[in-house]
C-alpha positions as a Markdown table, in Angstrom:
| # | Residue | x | y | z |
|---|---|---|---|---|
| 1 | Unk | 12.3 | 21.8 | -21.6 |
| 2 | Unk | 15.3 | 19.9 | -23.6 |
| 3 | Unk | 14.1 | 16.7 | -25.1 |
| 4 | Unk | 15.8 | 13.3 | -24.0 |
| 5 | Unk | 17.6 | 10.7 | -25.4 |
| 6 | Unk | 18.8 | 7.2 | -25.4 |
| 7 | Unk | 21.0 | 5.6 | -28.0 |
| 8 | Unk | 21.4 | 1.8 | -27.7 |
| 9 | Unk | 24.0 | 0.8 | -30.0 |
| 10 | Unk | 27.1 | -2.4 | -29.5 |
| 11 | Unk | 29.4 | 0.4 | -32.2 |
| 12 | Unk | 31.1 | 2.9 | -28.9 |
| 13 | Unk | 31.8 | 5.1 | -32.1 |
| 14 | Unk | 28.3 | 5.2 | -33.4 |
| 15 | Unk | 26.9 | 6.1 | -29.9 |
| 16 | Unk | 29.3 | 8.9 | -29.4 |
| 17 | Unk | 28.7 | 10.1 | -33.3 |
| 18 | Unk | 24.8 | 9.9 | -32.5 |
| 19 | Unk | 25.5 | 12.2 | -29.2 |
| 20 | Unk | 27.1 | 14.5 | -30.6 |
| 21 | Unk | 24.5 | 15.3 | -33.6 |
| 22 | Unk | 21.5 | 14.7 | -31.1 |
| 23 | Unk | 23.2 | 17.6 | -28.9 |
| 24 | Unk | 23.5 | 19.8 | -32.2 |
| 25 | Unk | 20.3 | 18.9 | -32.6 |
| 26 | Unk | 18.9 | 20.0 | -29.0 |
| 27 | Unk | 18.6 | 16.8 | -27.1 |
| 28 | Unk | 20.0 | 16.3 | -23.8 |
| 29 | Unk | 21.6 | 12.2 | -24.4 |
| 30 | Unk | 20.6 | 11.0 | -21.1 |
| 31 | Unk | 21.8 | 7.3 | -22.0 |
| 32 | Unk | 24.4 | 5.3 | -24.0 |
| 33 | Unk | 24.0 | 1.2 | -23.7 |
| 34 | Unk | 25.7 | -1.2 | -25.8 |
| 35 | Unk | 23.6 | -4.1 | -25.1 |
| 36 | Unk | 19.5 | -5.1 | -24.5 |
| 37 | Unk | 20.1 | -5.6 | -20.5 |
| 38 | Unk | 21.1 | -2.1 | -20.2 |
| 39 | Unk | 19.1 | -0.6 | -22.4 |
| 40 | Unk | 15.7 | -1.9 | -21.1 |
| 41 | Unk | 17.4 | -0.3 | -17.7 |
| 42 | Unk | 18.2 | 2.4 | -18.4 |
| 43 | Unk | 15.1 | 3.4 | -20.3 |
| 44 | Unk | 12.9 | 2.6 | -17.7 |
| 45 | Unk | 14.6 | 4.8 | -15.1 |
| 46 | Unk | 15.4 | 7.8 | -17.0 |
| 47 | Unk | 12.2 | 7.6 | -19.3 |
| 48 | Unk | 13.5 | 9.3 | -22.8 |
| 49 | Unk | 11.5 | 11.2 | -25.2 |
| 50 | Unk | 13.3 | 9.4 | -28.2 |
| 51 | Unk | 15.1 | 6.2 | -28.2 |
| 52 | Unk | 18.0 | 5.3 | -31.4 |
| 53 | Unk | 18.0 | 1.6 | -31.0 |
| 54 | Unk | 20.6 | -0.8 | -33.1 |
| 55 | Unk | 18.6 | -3.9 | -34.7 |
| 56 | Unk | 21.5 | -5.8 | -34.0 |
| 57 | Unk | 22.8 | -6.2 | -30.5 |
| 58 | Unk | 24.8 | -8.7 | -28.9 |
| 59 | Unk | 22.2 | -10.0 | -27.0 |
| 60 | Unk | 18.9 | -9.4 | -28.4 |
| 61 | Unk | 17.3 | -7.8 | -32.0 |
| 62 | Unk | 15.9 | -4.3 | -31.5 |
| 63 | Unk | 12.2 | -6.1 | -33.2 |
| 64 | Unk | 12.3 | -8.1 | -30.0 |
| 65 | Unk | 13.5 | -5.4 | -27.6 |
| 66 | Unk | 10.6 | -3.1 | -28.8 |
| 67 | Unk | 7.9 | -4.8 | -26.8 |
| 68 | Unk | 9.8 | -4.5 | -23.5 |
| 69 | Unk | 10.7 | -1.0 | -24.2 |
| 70 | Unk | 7.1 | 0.5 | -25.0 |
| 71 | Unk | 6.4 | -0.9 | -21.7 |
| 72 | Unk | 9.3 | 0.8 | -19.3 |
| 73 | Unk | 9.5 | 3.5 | -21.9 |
| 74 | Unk | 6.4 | 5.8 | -20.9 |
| 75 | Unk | 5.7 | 6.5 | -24.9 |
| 76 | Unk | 9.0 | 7.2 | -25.9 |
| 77 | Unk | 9.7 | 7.4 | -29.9 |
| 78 | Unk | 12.2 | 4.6 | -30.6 |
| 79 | Unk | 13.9 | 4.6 | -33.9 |
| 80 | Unk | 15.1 | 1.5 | -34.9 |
| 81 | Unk | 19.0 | 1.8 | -36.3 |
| 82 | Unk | 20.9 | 0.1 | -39.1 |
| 83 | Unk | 23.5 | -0.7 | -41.4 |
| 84 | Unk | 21.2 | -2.5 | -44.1 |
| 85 | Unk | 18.1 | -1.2 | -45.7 |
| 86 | Unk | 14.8 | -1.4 | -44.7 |
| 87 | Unk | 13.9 | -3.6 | -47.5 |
| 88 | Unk | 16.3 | -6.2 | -45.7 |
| 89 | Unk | 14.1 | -6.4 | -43.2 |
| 90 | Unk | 11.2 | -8.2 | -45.3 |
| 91 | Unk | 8.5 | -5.4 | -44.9 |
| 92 | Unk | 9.0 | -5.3 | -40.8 |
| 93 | Unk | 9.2 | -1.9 | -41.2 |
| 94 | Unk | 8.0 | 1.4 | -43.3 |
| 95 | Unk | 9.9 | 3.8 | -44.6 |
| 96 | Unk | 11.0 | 6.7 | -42.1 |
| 97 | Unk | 9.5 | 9.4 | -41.8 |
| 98 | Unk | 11.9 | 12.3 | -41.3 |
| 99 | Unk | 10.2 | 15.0 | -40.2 |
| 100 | Unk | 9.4 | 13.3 | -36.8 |
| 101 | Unk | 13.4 | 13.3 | -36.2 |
| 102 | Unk | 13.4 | 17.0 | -35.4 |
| 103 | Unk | 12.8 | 18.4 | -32.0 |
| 104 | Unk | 10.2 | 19.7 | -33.3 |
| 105 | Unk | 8.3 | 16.5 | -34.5 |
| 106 | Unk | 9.0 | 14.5 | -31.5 |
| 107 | Unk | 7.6 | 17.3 | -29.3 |
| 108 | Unk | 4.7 | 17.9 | -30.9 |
| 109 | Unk | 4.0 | 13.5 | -31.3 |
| 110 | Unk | 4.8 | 13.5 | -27.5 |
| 111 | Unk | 2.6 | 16.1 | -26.7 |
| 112 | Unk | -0.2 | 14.6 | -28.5 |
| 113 | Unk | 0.4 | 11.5 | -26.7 |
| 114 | Unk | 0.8 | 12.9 | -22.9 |
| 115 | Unk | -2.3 | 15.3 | -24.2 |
| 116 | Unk | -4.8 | 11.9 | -25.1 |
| 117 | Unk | -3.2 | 9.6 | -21.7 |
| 118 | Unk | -3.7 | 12.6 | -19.6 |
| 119 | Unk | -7.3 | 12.8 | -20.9 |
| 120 | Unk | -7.6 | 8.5 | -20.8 |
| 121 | Unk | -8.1 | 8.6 | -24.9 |
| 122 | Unk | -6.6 | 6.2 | -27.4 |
| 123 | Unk | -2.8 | 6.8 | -28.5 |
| 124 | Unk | -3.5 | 9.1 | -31.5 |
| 125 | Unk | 0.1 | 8.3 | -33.1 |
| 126 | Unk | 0.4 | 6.0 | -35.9 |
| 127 | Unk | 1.3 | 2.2 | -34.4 |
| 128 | Unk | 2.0 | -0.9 | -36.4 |
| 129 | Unk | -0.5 | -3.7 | -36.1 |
| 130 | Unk | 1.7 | -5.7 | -33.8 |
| 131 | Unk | 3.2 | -4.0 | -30.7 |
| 132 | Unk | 6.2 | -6.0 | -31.5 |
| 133 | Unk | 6.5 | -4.0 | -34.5 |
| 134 | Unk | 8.4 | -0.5 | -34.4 |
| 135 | Unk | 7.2 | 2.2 | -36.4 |
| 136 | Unk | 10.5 | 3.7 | -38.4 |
| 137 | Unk | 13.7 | 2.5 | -39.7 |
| 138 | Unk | 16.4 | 4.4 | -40.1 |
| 139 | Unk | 19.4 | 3.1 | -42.2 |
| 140 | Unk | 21.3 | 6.0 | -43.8 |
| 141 | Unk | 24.8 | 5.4 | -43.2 |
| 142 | Unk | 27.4 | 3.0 | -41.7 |
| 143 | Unk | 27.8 | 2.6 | -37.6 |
């Protein structure tokens, strides 16, 4: 089964660039939103494995859109998306881990994750202390 994604973004360019490495990659982009609206939207109907979501939008900031997502988003792995560096972001953040980019990371975190709700245990993954926190940052290059 091909993993899904999402990629919320206001840059038309940067969501098209993201598709097309995300489908080199082995995901099947089920989404593309420019805005908050649409994102919270579409994520909640088509229920992603991994979410690429722009800190910046036009009408919202991804830290403010991540509470509303975790709860349409049936555990998906949003990564939070920017121009600036994390440091920019006054410690909102940690560094990203890379290796849960691959297919292979994200498969195995959301198998852990259906594994322990399927089971009624606590979410295993690593979580900020505040929900309205995301877990990674990614900022390597211009969009």
């Amino acid at each position: 089964m091909e993993l899904t994604a999402v990629i919320v973004d206001d840059h038309a360019g940067f969501r098209d660039q993201a598709a097309e490495l995300l489908r080199a990659a082995g995901y099947e982009v089920v989404g593309s939103c420019p805005d908050g609206r649409s994102a919270v939207d579409a994520i909640s109907a088509l229920r992603p494995d991994l979410v690429l979501l722009d800190v910046q939008l036009p009408d919202t900031d991804g830290f403010l859109l991540i509470s509303q997502l975790d709860a349409v988003s049936d555990g998906a792995t949003i990564v939070l998306t920017s121009t600036r560096e994390a440091a920019d972001y006054g410690g909102r953040v940690p560094p990203l881990r890379r290796s849960l980019l691959s297919a292979d990371g994200l498969a195995v975190d959301r198998a852990a994750a259906r594994h322990d709700r399927d089971r009624n245990l606590p979410d295993r993954r690593p979580r900020p202390a505040s929900r309205t926190r995301p877990r990674q940052l990614a900022t390597d290059g211009p969009h």
